[in-house]
PDB file of C-alpha atoms in Angstrom:
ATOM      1  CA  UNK A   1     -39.841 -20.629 -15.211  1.00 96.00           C
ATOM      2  CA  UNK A   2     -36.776 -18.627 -14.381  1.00 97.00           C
ATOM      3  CA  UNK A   3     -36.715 -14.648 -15.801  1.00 98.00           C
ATOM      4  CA  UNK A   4     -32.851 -13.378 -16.244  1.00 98.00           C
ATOM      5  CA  UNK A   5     -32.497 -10.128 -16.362  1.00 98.00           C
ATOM      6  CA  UNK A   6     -28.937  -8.451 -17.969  1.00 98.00           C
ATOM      7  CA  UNK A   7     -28.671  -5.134 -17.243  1.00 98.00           C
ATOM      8  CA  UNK A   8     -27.475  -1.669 -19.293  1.00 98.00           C
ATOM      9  CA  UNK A   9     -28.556   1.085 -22.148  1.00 98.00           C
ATOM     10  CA  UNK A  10     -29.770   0.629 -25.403  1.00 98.00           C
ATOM     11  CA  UNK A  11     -27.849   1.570 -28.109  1.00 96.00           C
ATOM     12  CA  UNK A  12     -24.422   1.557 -29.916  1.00 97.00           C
ATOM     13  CA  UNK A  13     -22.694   3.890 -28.146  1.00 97.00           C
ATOM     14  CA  UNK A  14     -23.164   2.062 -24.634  1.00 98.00           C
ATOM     15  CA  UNK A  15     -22.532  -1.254 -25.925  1.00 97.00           C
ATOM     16  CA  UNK A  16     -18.964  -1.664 -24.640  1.00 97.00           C
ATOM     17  CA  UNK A  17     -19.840   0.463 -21.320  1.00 98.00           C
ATOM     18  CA  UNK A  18     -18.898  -1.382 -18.053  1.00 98.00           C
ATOM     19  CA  UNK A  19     -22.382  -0.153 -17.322  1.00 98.00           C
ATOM     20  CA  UNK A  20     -23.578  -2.518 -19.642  1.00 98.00           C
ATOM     21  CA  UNK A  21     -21.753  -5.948 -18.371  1.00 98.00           C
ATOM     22  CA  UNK A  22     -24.966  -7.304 -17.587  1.00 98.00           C
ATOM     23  CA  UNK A  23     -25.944  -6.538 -21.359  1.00 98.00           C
ATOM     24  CA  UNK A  24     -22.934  -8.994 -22.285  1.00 98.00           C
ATOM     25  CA  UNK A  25     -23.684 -11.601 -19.932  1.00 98.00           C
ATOM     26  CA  UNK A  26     -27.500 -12.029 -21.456  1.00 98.00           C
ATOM     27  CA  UNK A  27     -25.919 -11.855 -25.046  1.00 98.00           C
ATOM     28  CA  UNK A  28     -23.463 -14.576 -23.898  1.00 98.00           C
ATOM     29  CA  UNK A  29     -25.963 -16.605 -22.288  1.00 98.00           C
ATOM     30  CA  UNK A  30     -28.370 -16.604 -25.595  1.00 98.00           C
ATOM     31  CA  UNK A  31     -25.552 -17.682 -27.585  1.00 97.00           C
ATOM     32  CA  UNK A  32     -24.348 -20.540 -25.626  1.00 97.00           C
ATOM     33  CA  UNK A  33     -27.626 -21.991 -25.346  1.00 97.00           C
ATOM     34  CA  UNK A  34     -29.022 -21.513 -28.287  1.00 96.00           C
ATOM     35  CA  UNK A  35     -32.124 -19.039 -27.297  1.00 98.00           C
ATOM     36  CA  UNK A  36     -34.558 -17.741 -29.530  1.00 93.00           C
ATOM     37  CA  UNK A  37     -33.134 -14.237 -31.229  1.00 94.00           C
ATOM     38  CA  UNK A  38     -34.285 -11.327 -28.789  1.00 97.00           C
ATOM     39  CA  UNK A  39     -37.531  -9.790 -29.824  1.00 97.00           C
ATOM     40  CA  UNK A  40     -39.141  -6.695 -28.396  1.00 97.00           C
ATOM     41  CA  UNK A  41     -41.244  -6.854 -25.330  1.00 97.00           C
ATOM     42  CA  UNK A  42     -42.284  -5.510 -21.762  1.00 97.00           C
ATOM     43  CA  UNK A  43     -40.172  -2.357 -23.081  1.00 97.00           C
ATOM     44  CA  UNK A  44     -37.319  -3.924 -23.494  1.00 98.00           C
ATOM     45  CA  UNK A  45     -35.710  -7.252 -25.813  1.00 98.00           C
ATOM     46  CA  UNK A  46     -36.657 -10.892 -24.521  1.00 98.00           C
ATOM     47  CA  UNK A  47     -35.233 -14.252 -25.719  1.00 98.00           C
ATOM     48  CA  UNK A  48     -36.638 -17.800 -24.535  1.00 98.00           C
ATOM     49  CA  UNK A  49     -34.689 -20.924 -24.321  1.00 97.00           C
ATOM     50  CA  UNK A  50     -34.309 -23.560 -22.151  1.00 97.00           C
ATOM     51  CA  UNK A  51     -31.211 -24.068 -19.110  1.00 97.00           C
ATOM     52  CA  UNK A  52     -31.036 -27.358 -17.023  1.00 92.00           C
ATOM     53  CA  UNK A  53     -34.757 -28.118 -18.186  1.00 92.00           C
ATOM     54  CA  UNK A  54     -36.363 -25.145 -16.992  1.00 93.00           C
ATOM     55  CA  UNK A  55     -37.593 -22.831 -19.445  1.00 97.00           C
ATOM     56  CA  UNK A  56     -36.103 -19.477 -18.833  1.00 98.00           C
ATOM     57  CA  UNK A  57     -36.410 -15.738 -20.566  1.00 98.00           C
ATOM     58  CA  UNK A  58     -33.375 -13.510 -21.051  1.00 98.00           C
ATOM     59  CA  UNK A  59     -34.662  -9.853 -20.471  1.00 98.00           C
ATOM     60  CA  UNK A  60     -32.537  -6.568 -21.225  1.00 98.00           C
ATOM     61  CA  UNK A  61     -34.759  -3.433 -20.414  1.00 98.00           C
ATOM     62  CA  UNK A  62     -34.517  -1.190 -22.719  1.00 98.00           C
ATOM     63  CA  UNK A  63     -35.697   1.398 -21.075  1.00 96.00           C
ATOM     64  CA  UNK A  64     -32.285   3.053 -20.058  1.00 96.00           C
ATOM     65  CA  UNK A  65     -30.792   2.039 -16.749  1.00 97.00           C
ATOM     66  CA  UNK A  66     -32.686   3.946 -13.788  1.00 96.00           C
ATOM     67  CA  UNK A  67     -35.943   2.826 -15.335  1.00 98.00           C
ATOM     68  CA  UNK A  68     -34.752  -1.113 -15.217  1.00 98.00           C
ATOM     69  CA  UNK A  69     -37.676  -2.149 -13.003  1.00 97.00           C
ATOM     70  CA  UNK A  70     -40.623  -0.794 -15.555  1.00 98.00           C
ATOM     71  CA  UNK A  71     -39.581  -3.599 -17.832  1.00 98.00           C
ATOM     72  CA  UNK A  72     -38.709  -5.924 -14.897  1.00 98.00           C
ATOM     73  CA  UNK A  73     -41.794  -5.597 -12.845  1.00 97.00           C
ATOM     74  CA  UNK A  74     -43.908  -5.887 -16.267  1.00 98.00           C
ATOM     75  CA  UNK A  75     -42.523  -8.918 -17.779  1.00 98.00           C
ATOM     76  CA  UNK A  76     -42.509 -10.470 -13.767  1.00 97.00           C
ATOM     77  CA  UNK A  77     -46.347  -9.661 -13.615  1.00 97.00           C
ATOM     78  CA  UNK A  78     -47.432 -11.085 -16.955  1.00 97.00           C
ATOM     79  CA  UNK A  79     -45.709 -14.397 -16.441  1.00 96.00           C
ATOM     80  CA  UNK A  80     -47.000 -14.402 -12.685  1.00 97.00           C
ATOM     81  CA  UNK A  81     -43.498 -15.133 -11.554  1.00 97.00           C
ATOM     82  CA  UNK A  82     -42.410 -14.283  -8.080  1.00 97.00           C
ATOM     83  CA  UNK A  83     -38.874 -11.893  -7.131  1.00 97.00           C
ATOM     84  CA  UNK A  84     -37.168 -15.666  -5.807  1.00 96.00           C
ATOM     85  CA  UNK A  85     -37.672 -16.553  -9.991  1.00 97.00           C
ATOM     86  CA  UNK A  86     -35.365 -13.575 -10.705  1.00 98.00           C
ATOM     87  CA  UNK A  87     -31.799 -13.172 -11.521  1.00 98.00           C
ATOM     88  CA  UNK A  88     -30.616  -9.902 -11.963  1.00 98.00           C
ATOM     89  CA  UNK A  89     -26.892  -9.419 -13.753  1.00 98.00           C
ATOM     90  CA  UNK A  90     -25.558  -6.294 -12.877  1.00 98.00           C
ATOM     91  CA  UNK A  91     -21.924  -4.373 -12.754  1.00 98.00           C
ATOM     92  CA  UNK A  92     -20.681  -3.865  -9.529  1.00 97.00           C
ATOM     93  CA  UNK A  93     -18.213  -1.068  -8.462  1.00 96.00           C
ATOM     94  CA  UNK A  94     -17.375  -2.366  -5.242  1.00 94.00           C
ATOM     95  CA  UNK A  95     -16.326  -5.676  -6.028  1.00 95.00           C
ATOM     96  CA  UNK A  96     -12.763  -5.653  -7.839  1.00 95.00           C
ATOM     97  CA  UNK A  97     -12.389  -6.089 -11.308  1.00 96.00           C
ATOM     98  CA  UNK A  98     -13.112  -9.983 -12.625  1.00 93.00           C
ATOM     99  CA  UNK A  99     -14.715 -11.382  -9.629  1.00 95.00           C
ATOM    100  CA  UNK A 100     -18.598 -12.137  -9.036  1.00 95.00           C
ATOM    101  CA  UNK A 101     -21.115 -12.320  -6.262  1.00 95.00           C
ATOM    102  CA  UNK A 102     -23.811 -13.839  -6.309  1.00 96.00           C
ATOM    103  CA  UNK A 103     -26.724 -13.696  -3.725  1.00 93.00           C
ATOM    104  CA  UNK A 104     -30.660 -13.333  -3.050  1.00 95.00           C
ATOM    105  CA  UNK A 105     -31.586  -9.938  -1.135  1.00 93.00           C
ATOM    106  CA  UNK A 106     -29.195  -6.973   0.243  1.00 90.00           C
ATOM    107  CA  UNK A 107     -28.837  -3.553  -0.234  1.00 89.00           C
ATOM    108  CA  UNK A 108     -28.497  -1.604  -3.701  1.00 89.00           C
ATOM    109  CA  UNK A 109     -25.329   0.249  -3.242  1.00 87.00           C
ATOM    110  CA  UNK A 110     -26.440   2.900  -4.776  1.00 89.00           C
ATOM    111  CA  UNK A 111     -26.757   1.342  -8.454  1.00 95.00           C
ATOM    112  CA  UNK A 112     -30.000   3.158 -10.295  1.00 95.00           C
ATOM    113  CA  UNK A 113     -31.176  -0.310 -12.179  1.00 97.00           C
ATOM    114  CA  UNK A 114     -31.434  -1.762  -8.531  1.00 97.00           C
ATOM    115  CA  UNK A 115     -32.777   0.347  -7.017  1.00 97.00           C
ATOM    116  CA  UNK A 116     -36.183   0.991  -9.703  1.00 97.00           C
ATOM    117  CA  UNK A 117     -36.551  -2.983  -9.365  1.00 98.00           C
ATOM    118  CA  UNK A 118     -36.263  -2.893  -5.692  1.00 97.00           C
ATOM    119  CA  UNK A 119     -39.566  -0.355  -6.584  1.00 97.00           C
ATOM    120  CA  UNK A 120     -41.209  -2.520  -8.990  1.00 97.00           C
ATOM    121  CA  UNK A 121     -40.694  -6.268  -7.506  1.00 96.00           C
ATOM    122  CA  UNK A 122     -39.202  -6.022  -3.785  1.00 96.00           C
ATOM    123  CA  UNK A 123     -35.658  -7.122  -2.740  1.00 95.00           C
ATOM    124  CA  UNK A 124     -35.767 -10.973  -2.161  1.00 96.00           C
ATOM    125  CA  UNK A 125     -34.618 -11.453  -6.087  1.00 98.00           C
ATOM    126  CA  UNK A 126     -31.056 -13.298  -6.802  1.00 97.00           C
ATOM    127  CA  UNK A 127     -28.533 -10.878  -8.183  1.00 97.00           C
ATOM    128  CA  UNK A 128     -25.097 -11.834  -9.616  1.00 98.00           C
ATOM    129  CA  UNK A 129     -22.929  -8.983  -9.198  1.00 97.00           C
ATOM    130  CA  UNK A 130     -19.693  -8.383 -12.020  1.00 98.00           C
ATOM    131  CA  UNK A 131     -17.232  -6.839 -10.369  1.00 97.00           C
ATOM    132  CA  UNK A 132     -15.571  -3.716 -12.593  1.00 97.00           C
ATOM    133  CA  UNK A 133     -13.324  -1.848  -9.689  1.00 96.00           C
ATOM    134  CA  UNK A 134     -14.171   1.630  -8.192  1.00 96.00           C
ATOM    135  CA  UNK A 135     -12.800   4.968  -9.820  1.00 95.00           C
ATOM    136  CA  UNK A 136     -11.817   5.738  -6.575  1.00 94.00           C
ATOM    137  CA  UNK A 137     -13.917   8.871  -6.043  1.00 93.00           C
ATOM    138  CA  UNK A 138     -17.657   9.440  -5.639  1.00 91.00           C
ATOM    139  CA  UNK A 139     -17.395  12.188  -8.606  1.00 94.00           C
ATOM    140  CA  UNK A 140     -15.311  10.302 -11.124  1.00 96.00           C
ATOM    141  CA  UNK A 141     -18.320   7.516 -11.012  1.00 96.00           C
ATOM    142  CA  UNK A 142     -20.670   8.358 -13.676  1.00 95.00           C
ATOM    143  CA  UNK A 143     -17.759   9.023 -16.461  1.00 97.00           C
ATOM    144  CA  UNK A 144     -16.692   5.857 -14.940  1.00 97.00           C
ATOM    145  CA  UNK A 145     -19.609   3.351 -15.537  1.00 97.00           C
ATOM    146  CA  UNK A 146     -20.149   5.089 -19.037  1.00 97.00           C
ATOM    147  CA  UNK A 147     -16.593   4.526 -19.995  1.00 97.00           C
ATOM    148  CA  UNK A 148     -15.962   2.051 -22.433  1.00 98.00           C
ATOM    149  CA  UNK A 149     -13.934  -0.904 -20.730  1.00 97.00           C
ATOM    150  CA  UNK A 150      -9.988  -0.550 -21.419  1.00 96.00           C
ATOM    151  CA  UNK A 151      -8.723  -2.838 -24.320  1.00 95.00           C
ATOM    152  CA  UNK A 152      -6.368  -4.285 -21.259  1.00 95.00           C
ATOM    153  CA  UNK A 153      -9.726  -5.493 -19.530  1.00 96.00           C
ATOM    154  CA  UNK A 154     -10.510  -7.727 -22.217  1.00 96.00           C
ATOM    155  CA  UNK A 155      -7.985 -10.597 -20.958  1.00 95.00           C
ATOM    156  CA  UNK A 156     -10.489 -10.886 -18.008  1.00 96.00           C
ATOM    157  CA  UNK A 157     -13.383  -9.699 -19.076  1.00 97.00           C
ATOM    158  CA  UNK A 158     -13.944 -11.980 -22.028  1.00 97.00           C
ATOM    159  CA  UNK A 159     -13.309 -15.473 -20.419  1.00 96.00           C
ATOM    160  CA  UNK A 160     -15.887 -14.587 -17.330  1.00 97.00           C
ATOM    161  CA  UNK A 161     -18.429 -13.998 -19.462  1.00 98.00           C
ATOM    162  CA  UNK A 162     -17.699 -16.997 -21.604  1.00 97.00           C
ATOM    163  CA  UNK A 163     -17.777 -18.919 -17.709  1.00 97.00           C
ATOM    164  CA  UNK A 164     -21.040 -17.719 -16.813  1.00 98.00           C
ATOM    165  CA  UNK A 165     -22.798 -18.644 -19.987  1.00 98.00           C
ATOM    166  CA  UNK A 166     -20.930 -21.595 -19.876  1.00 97.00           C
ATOM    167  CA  UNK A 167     -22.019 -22.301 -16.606  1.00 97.00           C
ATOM    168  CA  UNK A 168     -25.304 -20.698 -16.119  1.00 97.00           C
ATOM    169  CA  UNK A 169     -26.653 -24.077 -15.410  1.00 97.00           C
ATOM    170  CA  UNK A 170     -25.916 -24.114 -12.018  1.00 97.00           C
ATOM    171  CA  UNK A 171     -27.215 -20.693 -11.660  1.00 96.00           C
ATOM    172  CA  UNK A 172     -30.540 -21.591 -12.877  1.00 95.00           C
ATOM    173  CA  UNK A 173     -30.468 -24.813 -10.789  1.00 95.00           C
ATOM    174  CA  UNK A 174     -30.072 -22.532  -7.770  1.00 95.00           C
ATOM    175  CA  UNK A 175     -26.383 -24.182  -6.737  1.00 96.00           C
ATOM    176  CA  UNK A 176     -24.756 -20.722  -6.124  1.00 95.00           C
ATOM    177  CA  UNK A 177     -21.638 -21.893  -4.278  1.00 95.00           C
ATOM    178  CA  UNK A 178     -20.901 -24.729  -7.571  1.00 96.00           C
ATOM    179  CA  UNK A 179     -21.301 -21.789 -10.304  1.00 96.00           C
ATOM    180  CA  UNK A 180     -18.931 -19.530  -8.226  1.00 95.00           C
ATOM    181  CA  UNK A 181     -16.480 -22.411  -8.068  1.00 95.00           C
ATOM    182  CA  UNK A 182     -16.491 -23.127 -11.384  1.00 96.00           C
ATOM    183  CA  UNK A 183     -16.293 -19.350 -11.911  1.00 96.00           C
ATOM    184  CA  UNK A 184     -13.123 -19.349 -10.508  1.00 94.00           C
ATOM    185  CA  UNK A 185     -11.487 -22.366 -11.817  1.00 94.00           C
ATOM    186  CA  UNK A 186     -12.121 -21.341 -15.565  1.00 93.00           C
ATOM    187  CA  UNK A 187     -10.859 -17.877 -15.318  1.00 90.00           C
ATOM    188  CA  UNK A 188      -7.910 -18.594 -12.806  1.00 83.00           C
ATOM    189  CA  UNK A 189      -5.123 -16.613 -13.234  1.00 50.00           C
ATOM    190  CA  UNK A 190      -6.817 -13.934 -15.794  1.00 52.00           C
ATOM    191  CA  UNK A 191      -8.824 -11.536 -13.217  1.00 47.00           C
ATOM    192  CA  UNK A 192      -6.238  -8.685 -12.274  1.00 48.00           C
ATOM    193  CA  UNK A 193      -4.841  -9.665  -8.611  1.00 41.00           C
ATOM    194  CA  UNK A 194      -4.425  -7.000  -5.997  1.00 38.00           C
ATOM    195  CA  UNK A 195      -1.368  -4.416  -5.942  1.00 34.00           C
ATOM    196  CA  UNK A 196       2.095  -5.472  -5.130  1.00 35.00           C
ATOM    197  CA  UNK A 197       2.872  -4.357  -1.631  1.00 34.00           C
ATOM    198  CA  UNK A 198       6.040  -1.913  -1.480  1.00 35.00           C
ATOM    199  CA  UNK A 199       9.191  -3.019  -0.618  1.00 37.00           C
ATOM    200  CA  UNK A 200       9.956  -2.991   3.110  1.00 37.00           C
ATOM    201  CA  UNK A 201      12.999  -1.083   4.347  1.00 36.00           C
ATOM    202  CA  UNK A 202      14.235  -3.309   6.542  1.00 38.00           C
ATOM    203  CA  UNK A 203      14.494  -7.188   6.509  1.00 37.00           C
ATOM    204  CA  UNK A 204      12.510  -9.853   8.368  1.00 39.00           C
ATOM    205  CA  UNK A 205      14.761  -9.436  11.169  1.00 37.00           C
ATOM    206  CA  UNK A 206      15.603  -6.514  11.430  1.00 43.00           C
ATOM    207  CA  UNK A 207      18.445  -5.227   9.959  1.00 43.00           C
ATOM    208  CA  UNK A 208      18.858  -2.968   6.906  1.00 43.00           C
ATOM    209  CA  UNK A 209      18.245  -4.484   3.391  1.00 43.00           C
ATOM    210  CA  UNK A 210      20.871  -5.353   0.897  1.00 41.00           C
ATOM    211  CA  UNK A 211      22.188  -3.062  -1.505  1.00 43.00           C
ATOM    212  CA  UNK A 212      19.917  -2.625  -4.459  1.00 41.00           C
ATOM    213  CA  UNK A 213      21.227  -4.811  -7.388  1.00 43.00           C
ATOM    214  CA  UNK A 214      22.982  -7.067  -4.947  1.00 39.00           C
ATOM    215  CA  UNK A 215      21.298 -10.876  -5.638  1.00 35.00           C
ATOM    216  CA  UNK A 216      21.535 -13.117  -2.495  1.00 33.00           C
ATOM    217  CA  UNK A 217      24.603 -15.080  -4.414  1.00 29.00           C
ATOM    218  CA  UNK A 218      26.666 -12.166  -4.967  1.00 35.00           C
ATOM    219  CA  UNK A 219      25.676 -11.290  -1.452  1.00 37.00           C
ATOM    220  CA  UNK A 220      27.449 -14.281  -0.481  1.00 35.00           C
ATOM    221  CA  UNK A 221      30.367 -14.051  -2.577  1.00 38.00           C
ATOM    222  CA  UNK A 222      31.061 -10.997  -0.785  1.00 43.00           C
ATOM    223  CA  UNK A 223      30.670 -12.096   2.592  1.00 40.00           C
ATOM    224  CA  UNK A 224      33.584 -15.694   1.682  1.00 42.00           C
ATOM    225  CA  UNK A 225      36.317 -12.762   1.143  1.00 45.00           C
ATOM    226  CA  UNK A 226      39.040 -13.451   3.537  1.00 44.00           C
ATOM    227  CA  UNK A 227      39.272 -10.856   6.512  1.00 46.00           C
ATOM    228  CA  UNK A 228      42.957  -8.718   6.990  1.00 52.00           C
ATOM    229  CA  UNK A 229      45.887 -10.620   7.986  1.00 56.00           C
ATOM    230  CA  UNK A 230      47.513 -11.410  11.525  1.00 57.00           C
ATOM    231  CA  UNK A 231      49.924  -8.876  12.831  1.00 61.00           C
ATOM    232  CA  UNK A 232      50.949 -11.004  15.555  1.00 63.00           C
ATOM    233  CA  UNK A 233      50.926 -14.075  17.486  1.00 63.00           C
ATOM    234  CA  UNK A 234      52.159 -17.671  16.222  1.00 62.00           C
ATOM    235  CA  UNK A 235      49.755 -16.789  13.323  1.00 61.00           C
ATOM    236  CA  UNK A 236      51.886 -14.069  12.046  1.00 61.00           C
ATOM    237  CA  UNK A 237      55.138 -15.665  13.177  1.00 64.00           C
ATOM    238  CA  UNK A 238      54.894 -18.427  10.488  1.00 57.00           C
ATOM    239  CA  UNK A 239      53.151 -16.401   7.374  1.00 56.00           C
ATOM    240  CA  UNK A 240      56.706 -14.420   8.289  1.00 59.00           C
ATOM    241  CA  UNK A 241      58.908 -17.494   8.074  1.00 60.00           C
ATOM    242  CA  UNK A 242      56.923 -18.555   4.860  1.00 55.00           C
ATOM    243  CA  UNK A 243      56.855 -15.551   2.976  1.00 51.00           C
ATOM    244  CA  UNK A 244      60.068 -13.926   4.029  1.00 53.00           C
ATOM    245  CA  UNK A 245      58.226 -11.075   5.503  1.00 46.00           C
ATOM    246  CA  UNK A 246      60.601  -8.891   7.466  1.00 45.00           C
ATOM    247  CA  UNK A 247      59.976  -7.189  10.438  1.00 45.00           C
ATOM    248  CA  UNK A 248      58.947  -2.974  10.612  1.00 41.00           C
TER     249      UNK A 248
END
């Protein structure tokens, strides 16, 4: 038996939070594999169905975030299950927006549902961390996390969570490395990529750029004009004869 655990906080008003992308992912999950309806239980709502033939429960605590591991820890100690039988889903502000991690053990970065599990159960559980971007300062964090995700996140945001239900197989089968793959091959293209670098003031070799607006054909246009005309020498001597040029 395998116990996945989405994480977030009950109610409406958090439903769209990026705290509560783990929420999503269970919901997703459910859907795609046709789970019971969610029910309450060990404090918090619990669905049952059935990935890669191995029975499996779908837990979201609903016991608000920092309390995660009370419903955890419970529902782990009823069905005798060990922390290597857990999956915890979880955002992730250091991982940029759209992309996933998933692994057994580490650290808690700080993030309150991990650590009250790391309380209740221990650290050797599997967690698959959804990357939602850093606000970019400590203090702008909590508004963060309890912001709504922008209506522009939605290109991204909707098709991995689509993948991972669609793929949770391989995450319950314990083939990390094939879900990740097949992570990114169905959402290539719609995770946002990293900023442009600036434009360089010189060119690779060197010298200075071309005048802004100038495109490389005009570019060379400019450089086929012909150059001024003799003044002397045989050169001149005939353009002279040809044109009728008289001397100064």
């Amino acid at each position: 038996m395998l116990l996945i655990a989405g994480l977030g906080n009950p109610g409406p008003q958090y439903a769209r939070n990026r705290h509560n992308v783990g929420f999503m992912a269970a919901d997703a999950i459910a859907r795609r594999h046709s789970f019971s309806g969610f029910s309450k239980k060990f404090r918090g709502e619990i669905a049952e169905g059935t990935i890669a033939g191995e029975k499996v429960l779908l837990l979201k605590p609903m016991t608000f975030m920092n309390l995660s591991g009370d419903s955890v820890g419970e529902a782990l100690r009823f069905y005798k299950l060990s922390p290597s039988d857990l999956i915890v889903i979880h955002d992730e502000l250091d991982i940029a927006p759209g992309k996933l991690k998933l692994k057994t053990g580490g650290g808690n970065g700080g993030h309150n549902g991990l650590k009250s599990i790391d309380a209740h159960v221990g650290k050797d559980y599997r967690r698959l961390r959804i990357g939602i971007g850093h606000p970019g300062h400590k203090d702008r964090v909590s508004p963060y996390v309890l912001g709504d995700f922008a209506k522009a996140d939605m290109e991204w945001l909707e098709p991995l969570i689509d993948a991972i239900a669609d793929h949770a197989e391989l995450m319950a089968r314990g083939d990390d490395a094939g879900f990740l793959n097949k992570i990114a091959m169905a959402t290539g293209g719609t995770a946002p990529g990293p900023a442009k670098a600036e434009k360089k003031t010189e060119t690779a070799t060197g010298g200075k750029p071309a005048p802004a607006g100038k495109s490389h054909i005009r570019q060379a246009r400019n450089s086929a004009q012909p150059k001024a005309l003799p003044t002397s020498g045989p050169m001149a001597d005939m353009l002279k004869r040809l044109f009728g040029a008289k001397d100064d």
